[in-house]
Amino acid sequence: MPVIALAPGYTGEVRDRVENFGGNQLVYFGWDQHRLFCSPFTLPLPPDMPFSALVDNVIVPLLGAHPEGAVIDWTSVQWLRGNTPFTPDAQASLIDNGLGHKSLLRLRTPELRGIAGSCN
Amino acid sequence: MTTTTATAAAARAAVKPKLSIREKYAILTRDLGWETTYQPMDRVFPHDKFEGIVIHDWDGWEDPFRLTMDAYWKFQSEKERKLYAIIDAFQQNNGQLNVSDARYVNALKLFLTGVSPLEYAAHRGFAMTGRSLRGVGARVACQMQSIDELRHCQTQIHTISHYNKFFNGFSDWRHLHDRLWYLSVPKSYFEDAMTAGPFEFITAISFSFEYVLTNLLFMPFMSGAAYNGDMATVTFGFSAQSDESRHMTLGLEVVKFMLEQDPANLPIIQKWIDKWFWRGYRLLTLVAMMMDYMCPKRVMSWKEAWEIYFEQNGGALFTDLARYGIRMPKYHEQAAKEKDHLSHIAWSIFYNFNHAAAIHTWVPEPNEMDWLAQKYPDSFDEHYRPRFDYWKQQQEAGKRWTNPGLPMLCQICQIPMAFTEPDDPTQICYREAEHNGDHYHFCSDGCRDIFVDEPEKYVQAWLPVHQIFQGNCGGATLPEVLDWYHLNPEDRGDYADSPDRANWQRWTGHE
């Protein structure tokens, strides 16, 4: 549906265009069934950053705030792009992994059930 | 001089000595409007047709209170005199020392920094709406509500002024409202309404908020204030209550009026009711948290309040409106499923990001956790107690837990994406839409629907986290952003370490 507006053909400025982020793009990252982190993170990242660098330099330090963060077996984790499971290429860039501006990356660790098994 | 007196006397003689309320109402409303001749009415009132609402007869508008401006001033000035006398007495007697606990003041901080600027926005909104409507009865009702909202804002500023002398977090409330990440939630809610047309504004604020949802803000919060010894807020509540009942009536009347005018209005109004129910309900997330976590003496749980004030009372209202073809707002079933979780989710957001908030948070005391477990037998012990136990343990080890990043926000309600799937409380709810090649993310189907209906509006949302990463909030580091917010170190962080707590113990002699 188009917006109901006084002026015909009204459009608004897209405030979060990728050009506004100084060379970075946004990627949202969430760890499924770990709600100690109240919500997913917003990460400003270079689009050509290799996926492995995202994991090693950004995600691992962030998840260090969770008691299960240090025991994740990174060889057996599952990834989702939006709601779709996918297998990232560790050496390829975010863009080449299909992770463009404002895309959502989700991590699943089925063997880790959160604090006292409570999905926290 | 003589002529003036003679004219006045003639005028007095010409008018009957005592008008009935109905006659006076007619003279002081209908007689103030006229059909313009120098310019067509559509040019004088250019904003009251583009939304598609069809009005055939503006005289069909009936104000059940028949309140006229002269009576308005008289009633309000009497009320204000009493209210300010009580606020004065509260100040002179150091009434702030009678509140249950300094933790309670954090509920006030959230209310006064979140809601008081909305009262002012409502003052502006109703002035604009009144100007936009060509029906004079509705215009006068909007004018009075506009003045009410300004009065409410002023009263609340007096309360801020008093509490600000003793507690942190109040000192720059106007500045905070335009910048602080969670205050963008109430701010954007109201700006959404104000940038709509006049009929949507009045459906959003007068009906969906004031009529359907306001009891959830007012009743429990005012009872909460009374239970917690905050007589300044209780007195304000009583004073505002008569205005609120007028506002609620305006909301119901305006919706019935529109529905009676033309059958084409029904689908438009139903869409607005769906949208503004969901937007208002999401805004009330903050109230849920105040009730369950921030009032040391608890009145009722959010879940109980939702059942009484929405499911029962709201259900009866929508049964009544069924004869106009109006049904319950879309996604009310999801709100019912969330009632076991809402307050716990909200408190977690503020606990996570307390280093960047103008209120303090804490892990509930053991007896408070037991109260929560009793009120939420289906959710608290299973889903929420374990993280409090962990946070408590971390705090006792000198490592108060905080979130190491910045959150992902919902494009519509602007709350961090913390809500869980309606049927799976262990998993964050993700919803997504694409518009002109860009991705947009939402916390719920309700927020997603609002975006998809008018994407051109919501692509413009000023999302605080994105603004930080665009470099528009003072700098790239957290201290720079907090400085840009005007958030002082004493305003934020855990209650246990706060100057508020230290002062309270000093003043009251409690340990």
XYZ file of C-alpha atoms in Angstrom:
631
model
C 0.000 0.000 0.000
C 1.276 3.507 -0.725
C 1.339 6.036 2.072
C -1.761 8.203 2.534
C -0.386 11.702 2.154
C -1.502 15.217 1.379
C 0.944 15.531 -1.551
C 0.473 13.032 -4.407
C 3.476 10.773 -4.988
C 4.947 11.479 -1.558
C 8.146 9.632 -0.733
C 10.452 9.974 2.238
C 14.202 9.999 2.621
C 15.604 6.524 3.309
C 17.497 7.395 6.467
C 19.592 4.249 6.729
C 21.025 4.006 3.224
C 24.352 2.181 3.187
C 26.123 5.356 1.963
C 25.343 7.003 5.316
C 27.565 4.607 7.260
C 30.992 5.882 6.244
C 32.079 2.833 4.244
C 30.599 0.294 6.641
C 27.391 -1.629 6.327
C 25.167 -2.903 9.115
C 24.839 -6.586 9.924
C 22.538 -7.743 12.704
C 23.747 -10.691 14.689
C 21.733 -12.835 17.091
C 22.490 -16.005 19.058
C 19.334 -18.111 19.053
C 17.947 -19.218 22.408
C 20.426 -17.164 24.408
C 18.361 -14.361 25.846
C 20.861 -13.187 28.427
C 21.657 -10.782 25.619
C 18.248 -9.118 25.546
C 18.253 -8.652 21.783
C 20.447 -9.231 18.723
C 23.381 -6.872 18.119
C 23.762 -4.202 15.461
C 27.289 -4.369 13.985
C 28.841 -1.774 11.642
C 31.255 -3.763 9.453
C 33.293 -3.340 6.261
C 31.432 -5.164 3.455
C 34.645 -6.852 2.310
C 35.467 -8.226 5.761
C 36.074 -12.000 5.540
C 33.492 -14.057 7.391
C 36.239 -15.610 9.528
C 37.311 -12.150 10.674
C 33.733 -11.352 11.677
C 33.663 -14.476 13.824
C 37.152 -14.176 15.309
C 37.387 -10.433 15.828
C 33.799 -9.410 16.506
C 31.496 -12.266 17.455
C 33.822 -14.263 19.727
C 34.708 -11.213 21.886
C 31.029 -10.204 22.135
C 29.884 -13.655 23.173
C 32.634 -13.731 25.793
C 30.147 -11.880 27.996
C 28.099 -15.091 28.177
C 29.276 -18.034 30.314
C 28.756 -20.359 27.341
C 30.543 -18.052 24.910
C 33.959 -19.591 25.580
C 32.829 -23.202 25.086
C 31.229 -22.851 21.659
C 32.553 -25.479 19.264
C 32.905 -23.307 16.171
C 33.356 -26.309 13.907
C 29.843 -27.570 14.574
C 27.781 -24.380 14.837
C 24.852 -23.683 12.521
C 24.247 -20.400 10.733
C 21.148 -18.745 9.386
C 20.892 -15.838 6.979
C 17.559 -14.327 7.967
C 15.432 -17.415 8.490
C 17.337 -19.631 6.048
C 20.131 -22.032 7.079
C 23.347 -21.526 5.100
C 26.989 -22.585 5.138
C 29.276 -19.575 5.135
C 32.565 -19.530 3.257
C 34.987 -18.498 5.994
C 37.470 -16.853 3.636
C 34.890 -15.030 1.506
C 33.686 -11.518 2.308
C 30.395 -10.692 3.991
C 28.968 -9.563 0.661
C 30.073 -12.748 -1.072
C 28.405 -14.694 1.717
C 25.163 -12.905 0.883
C 25.362 -10.690 3.965
C 24.582 -7.256 2.556
C 23.530 -4.057 4.296
C 21.011 -4.646 7.105
C 21.041 -8.390 6.718
C 20.462 -10.678 9.655
C 22.936 -13.368 10.720
C 21.861 -15.933 13.308
C 23.957 -18.424 15.211
C 22.622 -21.741 16.496
C 24.398 -23.943 19.023
C 21.910 -26.737 19.733
C 24.129 -28.450 22.293
C 24.348 -25.292 24.426
C 21.059 -24.652 26.229
C 21.870 -21.420 28.039
C 22.210 -20.710 31.741
C 20.883 -23.698 33.708
C 19.284 -24.928 30.486
C 16.898 -21.959 30.441
C 17.772 -20.569 26.987
C 19.166 -17.474 28.636
C -18.315 55.514 27.234
C -22.026 56.056 27.505
C -22.538 54.350 24.149
C -20.539 51.298 25.195
C -22.486 50.951 28.421
C -25.757 51.343 26.560
C -24.738 48.692 24.038
C -23.722 46.284 26.777
C -27.015 46.866 28.585
C -28.932 46.285 25.377
C -27.008 43.099 24.788
C -27.781 41.932 28.304
C -31.446 42.735 27.816
C -31.548 40.959 24.476
C -30.163 37.745 25.956
C -32.317 35.813 28.371
C -30.966 36.185 31.910
C -30.133 32.512 32.278
C -29.332 30.253 29.360
C -29.799 26.541 29.627
C -26.594 24.535 29.273
C -27.769 23.346 25.862
C -28.406 26.910 24.660
C -25.131 28.149 26.022
C -23.308 25.261 24.391
C -24.949 26.074 21.055
C -23.999 29.726 21.266
C -20.438 29.051 22.393
C -19.748 26.365 19.800
C -21.987 26.310 16.722
C -22.262 30.091 16.642
C -18.461 30.349 16.469
C -18.346 28.645 13.069
C -19.561 29.749 9.682
C -19.372 28.870 6.003
C -16.543 30.924 4.549
C -17.284 33.018 1.453
C -14.036 34.804 0.551
C -12.329 31.444 0.196
C -13.869 28.001 -0.384
C -14.093 25.852 2.751
C -11.787 23.251 1.169
C -9.007 25.828 1.013
C -9.595 27.022 4.557
C -9.599 23.420 5.824
C -7.267 21.627 3.399
C -6.428 18.700 5.700
C -9.732 17.057 6.558
C -10.441 15.114 3.349
C -7.214 13.505 2.112
C -7.406 10.570 4.516
C -10.590 9.385 2.815
C -12.931 9.975 5.752
C -16.294 11.230 4.490
C -18.320 13.586 6.698
C -21.775 14.582 5.482
C -23.032 16.529 8.469
C -20.676 18.031 11.030
C -23.654 18.952 13.213
C -24.014 15.240 13.895
C -21.118 15.774 16.304
C -22.474 15.835 19.861
C -20.341 16.678 22.860
C -21.904 14.772 25.758
C -20.315 17.122 28.319
C -21.526 20.281 26.544
C -18.561 22.008 28.081
C -18.059 25.617 27.056
C -14.924 27.672 27.404
C -16.198 29.859 30.269
C -17.145 26.789 32.301
C -13.836 25.168 31.391
C -11.782 28.019 32.865
C -13.858 28.060 36.026
C -13.583 24.309 36.703
C -9.925 24.103 35.817
C -8.818 27.065 37.887
C -10.550 25.614 40.945
C -8.855 22.290 40.388
C -5.443 23.838 39.787
C -5.644 25.883 42.993
C -6.180 22.720 45.014
C -3.552 20.767 43.109
C -0.815 23.354 43.492
C -1.634 23.797 47.192
C -1.053 20.078 47.682
C 2.131 20.086 45.615
C 3.382 23.009 47.744
C 2.593 21.118 50.928
C 4.357 18.034 49.553
C 7.457 20.105 48.881
C 7.459 21.913 52.205
C 7.048 18.678 54.132
C 9.762 16.813 52.197
C 7.140 14.431 50.871
C 9.766 12.679 48.776
C 11.064 11.057 51.977
C 7.760 9.219 52.404
C 8.039 7.136 49.263
C 8.445 3.406 49.857
C 12.028 3.235 48.658
C 14.293 5.305 46.392
C 14.014 2.531 43.794
C 10.422 3.671 43.269
C 11.637 7.054 42.017
C 12.981 5.287 38.928
C 9.407 4.538 37.836
C 8.739 8.265 38.186
C 11.856 9.087 36.185
C 10.654 6.922 33.339
C 7.130 8.333 33.521
C 8.206 11.959 33.738
C 10.940 11.814 31.088
C 8.894 9.580 28.780
C 5.362 10.893 29.201
C 5.623 14.594 30.117
C 7.026 15.565 26.695
C 4.158 13.557 25.182
C 1.681 15.705 27.107
C 3.238 18.718 25.435
C 3.187 16.946 22.065
C -0.504 16.179 22.656
C -1.095 19.874 23.365
C 0.384 20.673 19.954
C -1.330 17.754 18.263
C -4.809 18.695 19.437
C -4.252 22.338 18.552
C -3.307 21.230 15.020
C -6.212 18.811 14.806
C -8.691 21.401 16.025
C -7.445 23.793 13.358
C -7.823 21.119 10.695
C -11.424 20.074 11.334
C -14.166 22.171 9.765
C -16.799 21.009 12.280
C -16.945 23.549 15.069
C -18.090 21.189 17.838
C -15.113 18.903 17.292
C -12.870 21.946 17.007
C -13.888 23.277 20.408
C -13.453 19.846 22.008
C -9.930 19.640 20.532
C -9.135 23.124 21.804
C -10.047 22.141 25.354
C -8.065 18.944 25.178
C -5.126 20.912 23.827
C -5.226 23.168 26.879
C -5.669 20.169 29.201
C -2.520 18.602 27.814
C -0.551 21.799 28.317
C -1.766 21.969 31.924
C -0.820 18.350 32.532
C 2.640 18.967 31.126
C 3.081 22.018 33.368
C 2.000 20.120 36.468
C 4.406 17.322 35.680
C 7.228 19.806 35.198
C 6.546 21.056 38.732
C 6.885 17.467 39.947
C 10.109 17.017 37.957
C 11.405 20.249 39.448
C 10.846 18.980 42.966
C 12.206 15.445 42.565
C 15.163 16.811 40.609
C 16.414 18.491 43.784
C 16.866 15.116 45.452
C 17.310 12.428 42.788
C 19.378 12.010 39.628
C 18.112 11.398 36.102
C 15.636 14.287 35.857
C 17.984 17.149 35.211
C 17.824 17.428 31.427
C 14.578 15.711 30.538
C 13.750 17.817 27.455
C 17.168 17.239 25.944
C 17.034 13.515 26.754
C 13.670 13.150 25.071
C 15.081 14.134 21.688
C 18.185 11.964 21.937
C 18.149 9.092 24.406
C 17.692 5.697 22.724
C 14.681 4.398 24.673
C 12.905 7.765 24.766
C 12.736 7.522 20.980
C 10.043 4.910 21.653
C 7.434 7.338 23.082
C 8.715 10.194 20.933
C 8.414 8.338 17.624
C 5.030 6.958 18.639
C 3.642 10.454 19.032
C 5.383 11.866 15.987
C 3.856 9.078 13.917
C 0.411 10.254 15.063
C 1.158 13.947 14.580
C 2.397 13.462 11.029
C -0.763 11.604 10.054
C -3.952 13.437 9.105
C -6.317 14.876 11.736
C -8.729 11.921 11.721
C -5.957 9.385 12.143
C -4.410 11.495 14.915
C -7.652 11.648 16.844
C -8.310 7.910 16.333
C -4.757 7.146 17.456
C -4.589 9.350 20.511
C -8.173 9.930 21.628
C -9.589 6.524 20.872
C -6.849 3.912 20.743
C -4.716 5.397 23.487
C -7.001 7.478 25.690
C -10.040 5.251 25.441
C -8.741 1.728 24.947
C -5.355 1.711 26.655
C -4.973 4.686 28.996
C -6.458 2.870 31.989
C -3.451 0.601 31.841
C -1.208 3.607 32.269
C -3.288 5.591 34.685
C -5.022 3.186 37.028
C -2.134 0.914 37.976
C 0.396 3.699 37.917
C -1.654 6.014 40.132
C -2.456 3.134 42.473
C 1.217 2.272 42.390
C 2.080 5.845 43.359
C -0.411 5.690 46.255
C 0.917 2.330 47.481
C 4.424 3.710 47.325
C 3.699 6.919 49.210
C 4.040 9.326 46.294
C 1.256 11.763 47.114
C 2.419 14.364 44.563
C 1.762 11.958 41.710
C -1.492 10.679 43.221
C -2.825 14.227 43.513
C -1.902 14.939 39.926
C -3.667 11.736 38.928
C -6.885 12.741 40.671
C -6.756 16.190 39.144
C -6.133 14.836 35.656
C -8.806 12.163 35.984
C -11.758 14.429 35.189
C -9.914 15.643 32.093
C -9.115 12.060 31.150
C -12.751 11.030 31.314
C -13.568 13.914 28.948
C -10.749 12.819 26.633
C -11.987 9.234 26.652
C -15.468 10.401 25.774
C -14.093 12.513 22.941
C -12.261 9.442 21.639
C -15.323 7.237 21.661
C -17.616 9.933 20.294
C -15.329 10.791 17.418
C -15.044 7.170 16.317
C -18.819 6.642 16.504
C -19.379 9.940 14.679
C -17.088 8.936 11.807
C -18.673 5.480 11.582
C -22.169 6.933 11.471
C -21.321 9.453 8.762
C -20.499 7.092 5.894
C -20.009 3.348 5.363
C -16.787 4.067 3.454
C -15.202 5.156 6.741
C -15.356 1.713 8.364
C -12.346 -0.005 6.726
C -10.178 3.090 7.226
C -11.048 3.319 10.906
C -10.607 -0.409 11.470
C -7.116 -0.173 9.939
C -6.237 2.723 12.243
C -7.588 0.878 15.266
C -5.461 -2.154 14.363
C -2.372 -0.002 13.888
C -2.758 2.175 16.950
C -3.745 -0.635 19.245
C -0.475 -2.325 18.400
C 1.609 0.843 18.607
C 0.036 1.801 21.954
C 0.410 -1.714 23.292
C 4.111 -1.760 22.427
C 4.529 1.609 24.180
C 2.930 0.106 27.290
C 5.837 -2.352 27.495
C 7.468 0.331 29.644
C 4.448 0.401 31.962
C 4.495 -3.380 32.338
C 8.032 -3.112 33.656
C 7.141 -0.276 36.050
C 4.374 -2.362 37.581
C 6.226 -5.638 37.977
C 9.736 -4.413 38.735
C 9.918 -0.741 39.644
C 7.262 -0.283 42.330
C 8.738 -1.747 45.526
C 5.185 -2.112 46.846
C 3.215 -3.836 44.146
C -0.439 -3.223 43.320
C -1.138 -5.870 40.721
C 0.871 -7.577 38.043
C 0.963 -6.410 34.438
C -0.759 -9.663 33.531
C -3.634 -8.950 35.919
C -3.929 -5.371 34.699
C -4.011 -6.525 31.086
C -6.758 -9.021 31.899
C -8.899 -6.457 33.720
C -8.336 -3.323 31.665
C -7.941 -4.770 28.207
C -9.355 -8.265 27.986
C -12.462 -7.565 30.111
C -13.135 -3.829 29.715
C -11.729 -3.547 26.203
C -13.544 -6.725 25.197
C -16.848 -5.187 26.328
C -16.094 -2.015 24.368
C -15.475 -3.920 21.153
C -18.597 -6.016 21.684
C -20.450 -2.711 21.857
C -18.761 -1.398 18.705
C -19.627 -4.566 16.764
C -22.930 -2.969 15.706
C -20.863 -0.476 13.683
C -18.930 -3.311 12.061
C -15.784 -2.769 14.179
C -13.991 -5.897 15.414
C -11.291 -6.445 18.028
C -7.913 -5.003 17.008
C -5.728 -7.342 15.002
C -3.093 -9.224 17.043
C -4.852 -8.830 20.383
C -4.306 -12.606 20.670
C -0.546 -12.046 20.487
C -0.770 -9.454 23.240
C -2.608 -12.030 25.359
C 0.185 -14.547 24.787
C 2.818 -11.955 25.678
C 1.263 -10.990 28.996
C 3.308 -13.678 30.776
C 6.544 -12.274 29.343
C 6.308 -8.576 28.569
C 7.563 -7.030 31.807
C 10.426 -9.522 32.162
C 11.575 -8.839 28.604
C 11.448 -5.081 29.190
C 13.384 -5.172 32.463
C 16.074 -7.250 30.791
C 16.560 -4.541 28.133
C 17.192 -1.912 30.775
C 19.364 -4.227 32.855
C 21.438 -5.020 29.729
C 21.931 -1.361 28.811
C 21.805 0.310 32.212
C 25.146 1.991 31.529
C 23.286 4.102 28.936
C 19.953 4.744 30.677
C 18.711 7.577 32.907
C 17.129 5.124 35.339
C 18.694 2.579 37.648
C 17.961 -1.142 37.516
C 18.523 -3.980 39.959
C 18.005 -7.681 40.447
C 14.739 -8.081 42.377
C 14.996 -9.019 46.066
C 14.248 -12.690 46.930
C 10.742 -11.872 48.183
C 10.104 -9.881 45.000
C 11.205 -12.825 42.876
C 8.769 -14.995 44.830
C 5.987 -12.493 44.087
C 6.878 -12.632 40.401
C 6.902 -16.443 40.484
C 3.487 -16.438 42.124
C 2.008 -13.950 39.635
C 3.669 -15.627 36.660
C 3.533 -19.360 37.451
C 3.799 -20.295 33.768
C 6.870 -18.266 32.921
C 8.952 -16.700 35.681
C 10.799 -19.620 37.284
C 11.346 -21.401 33.983
C 12.399 -18.542 31.743
C 13.451 -15.550 33.840
C 14.627 -16.499 37.323
C 17.780 -18.267 36.045
C 19.180 -15.109 34.500
C 18.506 -13.082 37.623
C 20.339 -15.725 39.643
C 23.268 -15.417 37.245
C 23.255 -11.620 37.317
C 23.072 -11.619 41.114
C 25.993 -14.005 41.348
C 28.037 -11.891 38.933
C 27.252 -8.740 40.875
C 28.244 -10.321 44.171
C 31.536 -11.286 42.552
C 32.062 -7.600 41.720
C 31.322 -8.101 38.021
C 27.972 -6.414 37.429
C 26.869 -7.807 34.049
C 26.226 -5.480 31.099
C 25.604 -5.986 27.421
C 28.846 -5.539 25.457
C 27.248 -4.239 22.223
C 24.447 -2.123 20.841
C 21.008 -3.624 20.176
C 19.088 -4.254 16.980
C 15.916 -2.130 16.959
C 12.480 -2.650 15.475
C 11.930 -0.227 12.584
C 8.451 0.718 13.844
C 8.280 0.662 17.656
C 12.060 1.319 17.973
C 12.287 -1.008 20.985
C 15.275 -3.393 20.955
C 14.298 -6.654 19.261
C 13.786 -8.431 22.564
C 10.283 -9.814 22.149
C 9.993 -13.565 21.769
C 7.941 -15.651 19.353
C 4.304 -15.691 20.498
C 4.462 -19.481 20.817
C 8.098 -19.902 21.835
C 9.348 -17.769 24.739
C 12.902 -19.084 24.272
C 13.413 -17.528 20.850
C 13.571 -13.900 19.674
C 10.844 -13.077 17.169
C 12.234 -11.896 13.816
C 10.079 -10.393 11.071
C 11.422 -8.808 7.908
C 10.230 -6.857 4.863
C 11.926 -5.521 1.778
C 11.255 -2.140 0.223
C 13.065 -0.788 -2.850
C 15.874 -3.282 -2.321
C 16.503 -2.452 1.363
C 15.861 -4.758 4.321
C 13.721 -3.696 7.273
C 13.311 -5.653 10.504
C 10.467 -5.852 12.990
C 9.749 -7.276 16.421
C 6.312 -8.589 15.514
C 3.708 -9.114 12.826
C 1.901 -6.038 14.177
C 4.888 -3.741 13.599
C 5.613 -5.343 10.214
C 2.065 -4.744 8.972
C 2.314 -1.062 9.886
C 5.486 -0.713 7.831
C 4.184 -2.622 4.830
C 1.084 -0.417 4.748
C 3.039 2.856 4.535
C 6.731 2.137 3.866
C 7.410 5.653 2.532
C 6.752 6.978 6.014
C 8.747 4.520 8.092
C 11.892 4.328 5.959
C 12.557 7.736 7.547
C 12.647 6.429 11.122
C 15.396 7.972 13.275
C 16.692 4.787 14.872
C 19.057 5.716 17.702
C 21.507 2.842 17.158
C 21.782 3.527 13.428
C 22.275 7.214 14.135
C 25.195 6.391 16.420
C 26.805 4.322 13.667
C 26.218 7.103 11.142
C 28.256 9.368 13.391
C 25.386 11.695 14.270
C 25.450 11.278 18.044
C 28.539 13.017 19.305
C 31.174 10.467 18.352
C 32.074 6.836 17.878
C 32.741 5.913 21.512
C 30.252 5.244 24.275
C 31.447 8.133 26.503
C 31.018 10.555 23.595
C 27.490 9.325 22.934
C 26.557 9.492 26.618
C 27.910 13.009 26.719
C 25.816 13.901 23.678
C 22.773 12.475 25.472
C 23.640 14.688 28.522
C 23.622 11.530 30.605
C 25.732 12.032 33.714
C 27.545 9.146 35.420
C 25.296 9.470 38.498
C 22.143 9.130 36.369
C 22.907 5.643 35.116
C 24.089 2.209 36.218
C 22.960 -0.261 38.836
C 20.937 1.024 41.766
C 23.313 -0.696 44.191
C 26.140 1.658 43.220
C 24.075 4.805 42.743
C 24.328 8.099 44.594
C 20.501 7.916 44.779
C 20.811 4.860 47.009
C 23.606 6.341 49.132
C 21.611 9.554 49.645
C 18.448 7.674 50.492
C 20.231 5.661 53.165
C 21.733 8.813 54.603
C 18.362 10.627 54.690
C 16.288 7.783 56.061
C 18.842 6.040 58.276
C 18.099 2.709 56.537
C 20.818 0.310 55.588
